Coordinates of C-alpha atoms in Angstrom, one line a residue:
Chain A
X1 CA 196.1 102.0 77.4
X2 CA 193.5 102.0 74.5
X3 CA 190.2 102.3 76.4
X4 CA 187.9 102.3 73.3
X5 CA 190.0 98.7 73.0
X6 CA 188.8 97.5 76.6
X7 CA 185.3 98.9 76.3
X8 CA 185.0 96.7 72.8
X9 CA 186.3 93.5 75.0
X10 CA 184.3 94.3 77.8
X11 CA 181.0 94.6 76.1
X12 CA 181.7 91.2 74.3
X13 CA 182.8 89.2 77.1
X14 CA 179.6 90.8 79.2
X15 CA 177.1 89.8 77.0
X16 CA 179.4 86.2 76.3
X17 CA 179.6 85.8 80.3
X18 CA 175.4 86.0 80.1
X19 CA 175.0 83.9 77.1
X20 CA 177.2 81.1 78.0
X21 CA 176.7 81.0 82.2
X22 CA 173.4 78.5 82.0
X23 CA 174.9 76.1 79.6
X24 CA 178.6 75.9 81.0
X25 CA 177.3 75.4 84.7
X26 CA 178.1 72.2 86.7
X27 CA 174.8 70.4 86.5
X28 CA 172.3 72.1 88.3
X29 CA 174.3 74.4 90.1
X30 CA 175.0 77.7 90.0
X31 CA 178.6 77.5 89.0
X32 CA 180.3 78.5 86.2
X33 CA 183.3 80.5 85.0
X34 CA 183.6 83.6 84.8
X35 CA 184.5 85.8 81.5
X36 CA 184.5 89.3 82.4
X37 CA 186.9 88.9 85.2
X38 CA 189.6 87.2 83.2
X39 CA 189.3 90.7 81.3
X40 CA 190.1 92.9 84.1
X41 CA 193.0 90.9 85.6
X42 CA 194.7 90.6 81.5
X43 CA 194.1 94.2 81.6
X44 CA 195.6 94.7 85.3
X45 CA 198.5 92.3 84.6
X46 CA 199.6 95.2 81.6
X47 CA 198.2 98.0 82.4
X48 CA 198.9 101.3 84.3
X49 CA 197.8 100.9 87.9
X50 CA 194.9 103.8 87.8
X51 CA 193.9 102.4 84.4
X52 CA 193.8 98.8 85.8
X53 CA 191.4 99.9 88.4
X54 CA 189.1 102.2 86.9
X55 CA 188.5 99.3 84.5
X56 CA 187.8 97.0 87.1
X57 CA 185.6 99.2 88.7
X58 CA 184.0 99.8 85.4
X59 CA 183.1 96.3 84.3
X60 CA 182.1 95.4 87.6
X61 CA 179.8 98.0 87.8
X62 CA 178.2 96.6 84.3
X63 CA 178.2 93.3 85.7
X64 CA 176.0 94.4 88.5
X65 CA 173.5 95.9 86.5
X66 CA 173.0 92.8 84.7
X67 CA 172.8 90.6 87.8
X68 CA 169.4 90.5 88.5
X69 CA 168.7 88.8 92.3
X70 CA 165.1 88.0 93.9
X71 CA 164.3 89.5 97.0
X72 CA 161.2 89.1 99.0
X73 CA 160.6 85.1 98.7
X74 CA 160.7 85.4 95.2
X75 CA 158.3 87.5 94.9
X76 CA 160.4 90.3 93.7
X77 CA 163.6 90.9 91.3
X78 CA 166.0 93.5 92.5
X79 CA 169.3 94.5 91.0
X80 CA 172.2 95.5 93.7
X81 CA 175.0 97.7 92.5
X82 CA 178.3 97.8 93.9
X83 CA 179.2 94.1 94.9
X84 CA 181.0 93.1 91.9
X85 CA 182.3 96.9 91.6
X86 CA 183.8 96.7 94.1
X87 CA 184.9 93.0 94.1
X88 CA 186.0 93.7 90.7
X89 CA 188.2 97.2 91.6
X90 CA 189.7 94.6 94.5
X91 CA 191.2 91.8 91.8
X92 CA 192.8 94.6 90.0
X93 CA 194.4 95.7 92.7
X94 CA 195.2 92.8 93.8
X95 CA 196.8 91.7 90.3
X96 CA 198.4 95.5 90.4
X97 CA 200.0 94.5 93.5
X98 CA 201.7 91.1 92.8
X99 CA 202.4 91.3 89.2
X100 CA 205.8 92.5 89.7
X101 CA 206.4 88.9 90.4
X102 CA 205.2 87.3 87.4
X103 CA 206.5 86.2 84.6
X104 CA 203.5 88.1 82.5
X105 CA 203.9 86.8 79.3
X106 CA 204.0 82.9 80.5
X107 CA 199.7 82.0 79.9
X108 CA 199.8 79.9 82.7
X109 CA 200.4 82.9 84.8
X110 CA 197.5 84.9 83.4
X111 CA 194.9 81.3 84.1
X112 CA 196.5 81.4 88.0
X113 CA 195.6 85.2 88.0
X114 CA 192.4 84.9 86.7
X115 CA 191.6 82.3 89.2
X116 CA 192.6 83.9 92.3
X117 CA 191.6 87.2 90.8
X118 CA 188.0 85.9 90.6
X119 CA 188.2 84.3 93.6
X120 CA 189.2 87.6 95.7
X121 CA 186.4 89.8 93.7
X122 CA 184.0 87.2 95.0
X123 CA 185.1 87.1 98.7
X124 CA 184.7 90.9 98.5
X125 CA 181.2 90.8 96.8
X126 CA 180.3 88.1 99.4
X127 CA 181.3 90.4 102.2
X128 CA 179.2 93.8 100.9
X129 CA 176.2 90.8 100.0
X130 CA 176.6 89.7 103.5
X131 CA 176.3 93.3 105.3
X132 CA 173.3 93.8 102.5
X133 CA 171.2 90.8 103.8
X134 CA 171.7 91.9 107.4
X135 CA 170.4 95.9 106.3
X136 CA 167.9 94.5 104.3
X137 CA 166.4 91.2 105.1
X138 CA 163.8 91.4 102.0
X139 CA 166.5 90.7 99.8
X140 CA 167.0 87.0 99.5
X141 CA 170.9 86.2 99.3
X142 CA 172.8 83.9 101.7
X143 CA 175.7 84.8 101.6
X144 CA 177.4 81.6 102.6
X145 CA 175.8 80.4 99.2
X146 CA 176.8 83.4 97.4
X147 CA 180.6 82.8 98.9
X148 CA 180.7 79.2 97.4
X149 CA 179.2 79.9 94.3
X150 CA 181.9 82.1 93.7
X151 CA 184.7 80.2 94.7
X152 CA 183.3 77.1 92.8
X153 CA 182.9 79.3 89.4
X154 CA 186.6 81.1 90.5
X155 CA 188.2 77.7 90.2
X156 CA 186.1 76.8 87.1
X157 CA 187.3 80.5 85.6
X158 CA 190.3 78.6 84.7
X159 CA 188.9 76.9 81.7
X160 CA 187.8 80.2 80.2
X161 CA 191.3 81.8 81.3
X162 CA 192.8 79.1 79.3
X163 CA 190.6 79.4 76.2
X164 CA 190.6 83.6 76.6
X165 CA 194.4 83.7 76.9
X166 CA 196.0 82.7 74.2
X167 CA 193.5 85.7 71.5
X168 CA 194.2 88.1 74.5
X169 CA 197.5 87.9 74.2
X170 CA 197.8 87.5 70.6
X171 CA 195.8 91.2 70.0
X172 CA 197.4 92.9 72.8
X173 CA 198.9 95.3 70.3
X174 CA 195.4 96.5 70.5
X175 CA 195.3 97.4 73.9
X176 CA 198.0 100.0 74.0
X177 CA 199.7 99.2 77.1
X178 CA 202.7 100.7 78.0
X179 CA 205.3 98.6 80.1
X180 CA 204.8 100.3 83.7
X181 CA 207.9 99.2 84.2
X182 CA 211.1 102.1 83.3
X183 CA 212.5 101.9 79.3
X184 CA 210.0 99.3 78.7
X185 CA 208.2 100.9 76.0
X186 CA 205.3 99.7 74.5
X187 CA 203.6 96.3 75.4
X188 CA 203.0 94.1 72.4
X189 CA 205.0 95.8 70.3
X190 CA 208.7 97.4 69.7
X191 CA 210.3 98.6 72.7
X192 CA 210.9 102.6 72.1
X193 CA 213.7 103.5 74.2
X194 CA 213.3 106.5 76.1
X195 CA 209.5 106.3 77.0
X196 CA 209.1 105.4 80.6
X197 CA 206.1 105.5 82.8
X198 CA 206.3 106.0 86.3
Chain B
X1 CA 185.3 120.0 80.8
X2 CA 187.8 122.4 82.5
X3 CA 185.7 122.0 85.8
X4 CA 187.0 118.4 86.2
X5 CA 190.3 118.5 84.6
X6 CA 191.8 119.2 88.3
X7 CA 189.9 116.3 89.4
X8 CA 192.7 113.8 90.8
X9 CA 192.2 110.4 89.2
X10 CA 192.8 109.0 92.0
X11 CA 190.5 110.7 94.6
X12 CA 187.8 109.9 92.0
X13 CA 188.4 106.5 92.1
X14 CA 188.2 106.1 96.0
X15 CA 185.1 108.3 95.8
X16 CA 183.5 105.9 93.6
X17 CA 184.6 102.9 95.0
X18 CA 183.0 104.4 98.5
X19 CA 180.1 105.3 96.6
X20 CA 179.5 101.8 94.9
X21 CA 180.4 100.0 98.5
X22 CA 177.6 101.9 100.0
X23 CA 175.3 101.6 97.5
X24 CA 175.5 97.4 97.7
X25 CA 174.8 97.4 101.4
X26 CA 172.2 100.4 101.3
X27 CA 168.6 98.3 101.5
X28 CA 166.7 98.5 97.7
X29 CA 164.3 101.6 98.5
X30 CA 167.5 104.4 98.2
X31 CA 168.7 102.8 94.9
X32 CA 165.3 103.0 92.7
X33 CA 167.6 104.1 89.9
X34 CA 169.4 100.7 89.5
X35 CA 166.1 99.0 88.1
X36 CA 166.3 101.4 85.0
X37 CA 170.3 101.3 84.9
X38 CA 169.9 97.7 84.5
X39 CA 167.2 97.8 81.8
X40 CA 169.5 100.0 80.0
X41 CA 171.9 97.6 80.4
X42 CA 170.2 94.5 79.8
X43 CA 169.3 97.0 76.4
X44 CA 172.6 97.3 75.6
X45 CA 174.2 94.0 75.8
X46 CA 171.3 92.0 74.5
X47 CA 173.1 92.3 70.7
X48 CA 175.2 90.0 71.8
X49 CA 173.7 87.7 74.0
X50 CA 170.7 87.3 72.3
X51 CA 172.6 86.0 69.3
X52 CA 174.8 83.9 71.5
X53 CA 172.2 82.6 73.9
X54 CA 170.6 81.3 70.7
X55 CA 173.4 79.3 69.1
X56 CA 173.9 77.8 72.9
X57 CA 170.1 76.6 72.6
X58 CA 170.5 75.3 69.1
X59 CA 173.8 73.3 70.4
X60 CA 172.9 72.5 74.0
X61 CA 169.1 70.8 73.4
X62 CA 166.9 71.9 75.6
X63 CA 164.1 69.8 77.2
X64 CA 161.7 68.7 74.7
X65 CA 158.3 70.6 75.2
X66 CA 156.3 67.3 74.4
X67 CA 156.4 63.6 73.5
X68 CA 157.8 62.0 70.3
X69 CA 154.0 60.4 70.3
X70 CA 151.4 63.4 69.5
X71 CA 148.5 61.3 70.2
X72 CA 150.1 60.0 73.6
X73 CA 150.9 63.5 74.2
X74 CA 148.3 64.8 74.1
X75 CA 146.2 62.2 76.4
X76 CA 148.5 62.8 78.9
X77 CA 148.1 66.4 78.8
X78 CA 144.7 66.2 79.0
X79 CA 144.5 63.6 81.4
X80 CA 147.2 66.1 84.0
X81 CA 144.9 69.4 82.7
X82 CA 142.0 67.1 84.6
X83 CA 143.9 66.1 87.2
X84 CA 144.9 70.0 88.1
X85 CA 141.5 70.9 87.8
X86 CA 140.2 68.3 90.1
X87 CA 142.7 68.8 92.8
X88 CA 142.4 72.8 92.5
X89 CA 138.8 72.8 92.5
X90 CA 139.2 70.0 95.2
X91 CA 141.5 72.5 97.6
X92 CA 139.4 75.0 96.9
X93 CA 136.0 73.4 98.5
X94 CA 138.1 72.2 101.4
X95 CA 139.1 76.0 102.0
X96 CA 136.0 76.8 101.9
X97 CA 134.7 74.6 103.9
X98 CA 137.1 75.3 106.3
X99 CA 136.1 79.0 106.2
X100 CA 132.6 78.1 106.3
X101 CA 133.2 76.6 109.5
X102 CA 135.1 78.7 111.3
X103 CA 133.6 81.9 109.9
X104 CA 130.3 80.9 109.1
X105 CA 128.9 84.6 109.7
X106 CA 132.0 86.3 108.0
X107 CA 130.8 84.6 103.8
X108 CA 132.7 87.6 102.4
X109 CA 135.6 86.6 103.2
X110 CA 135.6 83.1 101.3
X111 CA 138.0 82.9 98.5
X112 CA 137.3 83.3 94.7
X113 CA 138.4 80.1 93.0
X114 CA 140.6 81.2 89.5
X115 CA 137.4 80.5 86.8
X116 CA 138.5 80.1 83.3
X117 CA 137.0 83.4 81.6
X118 CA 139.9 85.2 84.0
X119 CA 142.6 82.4 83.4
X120 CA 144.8 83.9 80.1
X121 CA 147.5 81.8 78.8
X122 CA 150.9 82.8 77.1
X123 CA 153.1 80.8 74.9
X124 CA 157.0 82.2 75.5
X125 CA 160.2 81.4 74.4
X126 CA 162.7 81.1 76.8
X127 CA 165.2 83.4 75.6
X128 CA 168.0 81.9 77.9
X129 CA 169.1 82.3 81.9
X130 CA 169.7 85.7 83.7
X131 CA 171.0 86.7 86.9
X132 CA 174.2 87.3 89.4
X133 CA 175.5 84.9 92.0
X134 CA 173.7 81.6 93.2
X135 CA 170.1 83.3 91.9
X136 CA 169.4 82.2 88.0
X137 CA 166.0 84.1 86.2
X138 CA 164.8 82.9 83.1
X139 CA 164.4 85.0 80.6
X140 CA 161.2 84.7 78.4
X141 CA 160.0 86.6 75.4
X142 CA 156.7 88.0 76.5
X143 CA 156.2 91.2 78.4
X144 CA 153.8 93.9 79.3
X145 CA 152.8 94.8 75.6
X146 CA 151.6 90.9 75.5
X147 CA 149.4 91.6 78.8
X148 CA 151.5 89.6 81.0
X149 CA 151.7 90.8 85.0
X150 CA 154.3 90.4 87.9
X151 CA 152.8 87.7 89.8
X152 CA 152.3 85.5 86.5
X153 CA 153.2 81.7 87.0
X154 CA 155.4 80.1 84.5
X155 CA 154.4 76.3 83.3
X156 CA 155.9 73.6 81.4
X157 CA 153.8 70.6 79.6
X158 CA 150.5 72.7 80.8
X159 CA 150.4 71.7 84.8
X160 CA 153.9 71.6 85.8
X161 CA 154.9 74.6 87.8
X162 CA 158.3 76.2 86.5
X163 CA 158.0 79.4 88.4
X164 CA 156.7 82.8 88.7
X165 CA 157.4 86.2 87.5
X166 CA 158.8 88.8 89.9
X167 CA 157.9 92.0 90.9
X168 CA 159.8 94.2 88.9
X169 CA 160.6 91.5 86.4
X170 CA 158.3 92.5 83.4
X171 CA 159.5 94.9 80.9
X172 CA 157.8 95.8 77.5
X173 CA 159.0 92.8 75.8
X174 CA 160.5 90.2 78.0
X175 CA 160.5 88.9 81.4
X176 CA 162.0 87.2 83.7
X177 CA 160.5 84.1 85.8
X178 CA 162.3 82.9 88.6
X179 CA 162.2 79.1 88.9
X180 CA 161.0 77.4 91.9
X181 CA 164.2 75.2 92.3
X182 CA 165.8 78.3 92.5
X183 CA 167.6 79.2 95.9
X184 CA 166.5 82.8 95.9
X185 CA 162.4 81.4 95.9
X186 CA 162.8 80.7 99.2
X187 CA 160.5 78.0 100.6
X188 CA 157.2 76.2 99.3
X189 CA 154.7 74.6 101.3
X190 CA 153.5 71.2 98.5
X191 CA 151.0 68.7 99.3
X192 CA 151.8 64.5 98.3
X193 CA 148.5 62.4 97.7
X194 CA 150.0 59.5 98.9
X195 CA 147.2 57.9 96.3
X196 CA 148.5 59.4 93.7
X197 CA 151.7 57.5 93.1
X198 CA 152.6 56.3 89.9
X199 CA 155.4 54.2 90.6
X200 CA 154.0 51.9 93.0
X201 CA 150.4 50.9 92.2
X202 CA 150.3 48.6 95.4
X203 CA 151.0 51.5 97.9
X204 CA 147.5 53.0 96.7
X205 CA 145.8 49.7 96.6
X206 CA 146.7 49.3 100.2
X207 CA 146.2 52.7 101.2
X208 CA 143.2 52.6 100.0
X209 CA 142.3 49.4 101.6
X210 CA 143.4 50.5 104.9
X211 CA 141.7 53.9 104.8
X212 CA 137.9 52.2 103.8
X213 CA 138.8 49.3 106.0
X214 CA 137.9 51.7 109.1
X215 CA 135.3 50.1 111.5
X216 CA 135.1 52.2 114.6
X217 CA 135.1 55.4 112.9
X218 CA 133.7 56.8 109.4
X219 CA 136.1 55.8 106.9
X220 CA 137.9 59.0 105.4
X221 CA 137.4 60.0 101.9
X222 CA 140.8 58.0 100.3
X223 CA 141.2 60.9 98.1
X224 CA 141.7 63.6 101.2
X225 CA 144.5 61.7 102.6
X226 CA 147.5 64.6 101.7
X227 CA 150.2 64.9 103.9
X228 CA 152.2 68.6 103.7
X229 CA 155.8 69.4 103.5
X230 CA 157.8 72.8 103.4
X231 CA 160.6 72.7 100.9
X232 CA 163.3 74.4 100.0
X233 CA 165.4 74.3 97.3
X234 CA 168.7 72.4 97.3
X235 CA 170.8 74.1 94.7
X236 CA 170.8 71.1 92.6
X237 CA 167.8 71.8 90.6
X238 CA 165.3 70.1 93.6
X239 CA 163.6 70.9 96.5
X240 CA 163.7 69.1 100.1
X241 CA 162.2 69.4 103.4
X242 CA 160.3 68.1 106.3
X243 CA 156.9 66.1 105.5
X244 CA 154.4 66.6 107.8
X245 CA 154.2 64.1 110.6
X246 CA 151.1 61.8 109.2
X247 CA 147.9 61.9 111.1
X248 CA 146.5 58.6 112.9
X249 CA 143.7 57.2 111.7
X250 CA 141.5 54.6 113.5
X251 CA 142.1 51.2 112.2
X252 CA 144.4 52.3 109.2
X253 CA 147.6 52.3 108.1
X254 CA 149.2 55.7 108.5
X255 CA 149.9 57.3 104.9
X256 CA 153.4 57.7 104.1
X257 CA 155.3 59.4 101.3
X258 CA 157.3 56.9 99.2
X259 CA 159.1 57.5 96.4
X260 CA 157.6 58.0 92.5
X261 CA 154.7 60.5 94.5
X262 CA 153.7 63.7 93.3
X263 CA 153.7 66.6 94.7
X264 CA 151.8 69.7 94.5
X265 CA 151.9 73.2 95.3
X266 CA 149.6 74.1 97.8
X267 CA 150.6 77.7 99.1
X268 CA 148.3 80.2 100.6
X269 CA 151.5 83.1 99.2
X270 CA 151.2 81.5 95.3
X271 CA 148.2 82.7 93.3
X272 CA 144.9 80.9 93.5
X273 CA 146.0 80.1 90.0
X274 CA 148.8 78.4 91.3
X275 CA 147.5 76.2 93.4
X276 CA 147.6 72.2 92.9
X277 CA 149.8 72.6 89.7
X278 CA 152.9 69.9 89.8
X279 CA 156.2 71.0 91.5
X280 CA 157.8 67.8 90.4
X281 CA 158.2 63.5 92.0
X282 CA 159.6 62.6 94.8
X283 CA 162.6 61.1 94.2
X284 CA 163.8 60.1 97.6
X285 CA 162.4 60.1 100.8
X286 CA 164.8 59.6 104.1
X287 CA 163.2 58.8 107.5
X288 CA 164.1 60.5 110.9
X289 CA 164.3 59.1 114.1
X290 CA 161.4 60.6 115.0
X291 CA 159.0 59.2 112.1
X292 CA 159.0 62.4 110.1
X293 CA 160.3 62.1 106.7
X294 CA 162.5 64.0 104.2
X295 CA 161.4 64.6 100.8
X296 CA 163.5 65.2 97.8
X297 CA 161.5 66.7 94.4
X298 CA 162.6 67.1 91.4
X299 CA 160.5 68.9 88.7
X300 CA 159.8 67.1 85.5
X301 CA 161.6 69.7 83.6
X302 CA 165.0 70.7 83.3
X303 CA 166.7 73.4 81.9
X304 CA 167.3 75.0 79.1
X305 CA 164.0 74.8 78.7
X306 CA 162.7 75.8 75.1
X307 CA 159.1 77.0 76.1
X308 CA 156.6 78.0 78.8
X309 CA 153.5 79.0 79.1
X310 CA 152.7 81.8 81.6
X311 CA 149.0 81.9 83.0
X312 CA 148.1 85.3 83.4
X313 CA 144.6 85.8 85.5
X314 CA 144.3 90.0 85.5
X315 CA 142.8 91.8 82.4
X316 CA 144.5 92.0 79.6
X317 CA 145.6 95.4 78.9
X318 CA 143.6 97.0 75.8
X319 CA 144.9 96.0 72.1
X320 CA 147.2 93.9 73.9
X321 CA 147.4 90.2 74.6
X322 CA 147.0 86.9 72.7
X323 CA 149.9 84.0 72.6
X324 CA 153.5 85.5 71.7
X325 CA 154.7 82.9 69.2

């Protein structure tokens, strides 16, 4: 995998994702699809399993540090690290693990990955947000909130999965993946007998 | 380099992943680090959101800042400037009196009413929205190096209250104010003048009526009649909650909050500042079976907004300060 490639995608769909969030969302709520994520399950759906989750892990932790949260009544902004990390390092595994059974290449595959790759990252941010608001009561989350927020913008990640899909997989020659799969060779590109990756 | 060549990818990656899960559930005084990371961040990024956040304002068009009319604009900015002033200067004496009453000895401890020298006011562009999860800043284009503080309240169209700015949500040249319909403000207490209702002219008339039409005891002063209520926001870009249950008065008709009211913040946490400045209408009101009502408010804004303007009240920092735009 071509890191230098993901970092490039990563740092234009984060700063996309914070641009676009406000004037995508459903009215006056909260939701609205996600960018980033659809990133990290493209790049878990091709890429070598330790790759796939150090780059969740990675873009999640950039996504924390630009999710600024209130705490205190308001009164305060805080920044919490490690909910989307983690959420993010849990829909690339979860990707890693059931992508054996998808047909990769089909787009439809990679908009129901995104959304139940979202949707999981979520769940698991809502969890470590939950325990957070129990430790720390200045901080004002609720996580019940938090938990449909996310599973509202998950199901609305399917509109940006659709529009991301098709350039995604149309520079995937970028990337560099190599088939994980025996005598696959290289993803995107011609097939090179004889170069297998466990 | 050699050092961390052995380092198994893998145990690295559970390490981290451990690390990161503590560090979301650890409370905010053992990660003081993250505020910096995320300017750094925020740094970063910006070269690319900036840019985008302003094509999404140019084709998304935000709420205009005033009236086609300039002339009618500006009466009615002038005219709500008065009424803010009235009602703040208004709560202000009744605090006092309140204090003077019950601490009539203690005259140090009365409030200071905001005056005007203290009372600074910045013009800001709202650079776009900021945040993770169901909690939304705004981000503005005026920081430290324009004298704004934390504790600064945001307005729109002079006396309508957008917000406040955060604790930790000023850096050097933007800032981010977190809007009162936002779930992470948590709740307001607002006070509706049932005599100030614009949609329904008769309701005051009668009101009124009833209030001076008091025989057996001294007929209240019409323009006291307030009634509280503590809302919250809905996540829908309004705020609801309980009205306080209305108080009796002899030989008058009990004020009630109906629809088209206005309500205003009136909450001993919000600045002095603060105070009186328009949260938004009421837009419905629903009765329980026990006579109390429930208020939904929506602010007159809505977002994107283009503009506030933040009203600062301590010093200006030296060679700083004056409007941003």
């Amino acid at each position: 995998m071509n890191p230098l490639a993901v970092a490039v995608f990563g740092y234009l769909l984060l700063g996309l994702e914070e641009a676009l969030r406000p004037a995508l969302s459903l009215g006056e709520t909260r939701i609205a699809p996600y960018l980033v994520v659809v990133l990290v399950c493209f790049v878990a759906l091709h890429a070598p399993t330790l790759a796939a989750l150090w780059t969740g892990l990675a873009l999640g932790l950039c996504s924390d540090l630009l999710a600024a949260r209130s705490a205190e009544g308001g009164a305060a902004v805080t920044v919490i690290i490690g909910p989307n990390a983690v959420g993010f390092l849990a829909a690339a595994g979860f990707v890693v693990v059931i992508r054996g059974l998808m047909m990769r290449r089909n787009p439809w595959v990679m908009v129901f990955l995104a959304v139940v790759g979202s949707a999981v990252a979520k769940v698991a941010a809502a969890f470590l947000l939950a325990v957070r608001s129990v430790l720390d009561p200045a901080i004002s989350i609720s996580p019940a909130v938090e938990l449909t927020t996310g599973l509202g913008s998950s199901l609305y990640t399917a509109v940006t999965a659709a529009a991301l899909v098709w350039p995604l997989n149309r520079m995937i020659g970028l990337f560099g993946f190599v088939d994980w799969r025996p005598g696959r060779g290289r993803v995107g590109g011609a097939a090179r007998p004889g170069r297998s990756r466990p | 380099m050699a050092r961390w060549s052995h380092l198994n990818p893998r145990t690295g990656l559970a390490a981290a992943a451990t690390v990161l899960a503590l560090l979301a559930v650890v409370p905010g005084r053992f990660t003081p680090f993250a505020g910096w990371f995320a300017g750094v961040a925020d740094f970063v990024v910006s070269p690319v959101s900036a840019p985008a956040s302003t094509l999404v304002r140019w084709l998304v068009r935000p709420t205009p800042t005033r009236p086609s009319d300039p002339l009618m604009a500006m009466l009615k900015t002038e005219r709500d400037q008065f009424k803010d002033a009235f009602f703040r200067e208004r709560a202000a004496r009744e605090q006092l009196q309140r204090q003077l009453d019950n601490l009539s000895r203690a005259m140090n401890l009365s409030p200071t009413p905001v005056s005007d020298g203290q009372l600074r006011l910045l013009s800001a562009d709202v650079l776009g929205s900021q945040g993770g999860g169901a909690t939304q800043f705004l981000r503005v284009r005026a920081g430290s190096d324009n004298g704004l503080t934390e504790g600064s309240v945001a307005v729109y169209d002079a006396v309508h209250l957008v917000g406040r700015v955060p604790v930790g949500g000023v850096s050097d040249r933007t800032a981010r104010v977190l809007p009162i319909t936002d779930r992470g403000m948590g709740a307001v207490t607002v006070a509706v003048f049932p005599l100030e209702n614009p949609a329904n002219p008769a309701a005051n008339g009668a009101a009124t009526e009833a209030a001076t039409s008091s025989r057996q005891t001294p007929a209240p002063d019409p323009a006291s009649i307030r009634l509280a209520a503590l809302l919250t926001p809905d996540g829908a870009g309004g705020l609801s909650g309980l009205a306080e249950a209305p108080r009796q008065i002899a030989g008058a008709i009990p004020p009630t909050v109906t629809v088209g009211m206005v309500a205003r913040l009136d909450d001993p946490r919000w600045p002095p500042e603060a105070q009186m400045l328009i949260v938004g209408v009421v837009q419905s009101v629903a009765s329980q079976p026990n006579g109390r009502q429930v208020l939904t408010v929506r602010p007159v804004w809505r977002q994107p907004l283009a503009e506030v303007t933040l009203r600062v009240t301590s010093p200006p920092s030296t060679g700083q300060g004056g409007p941003t735009r």
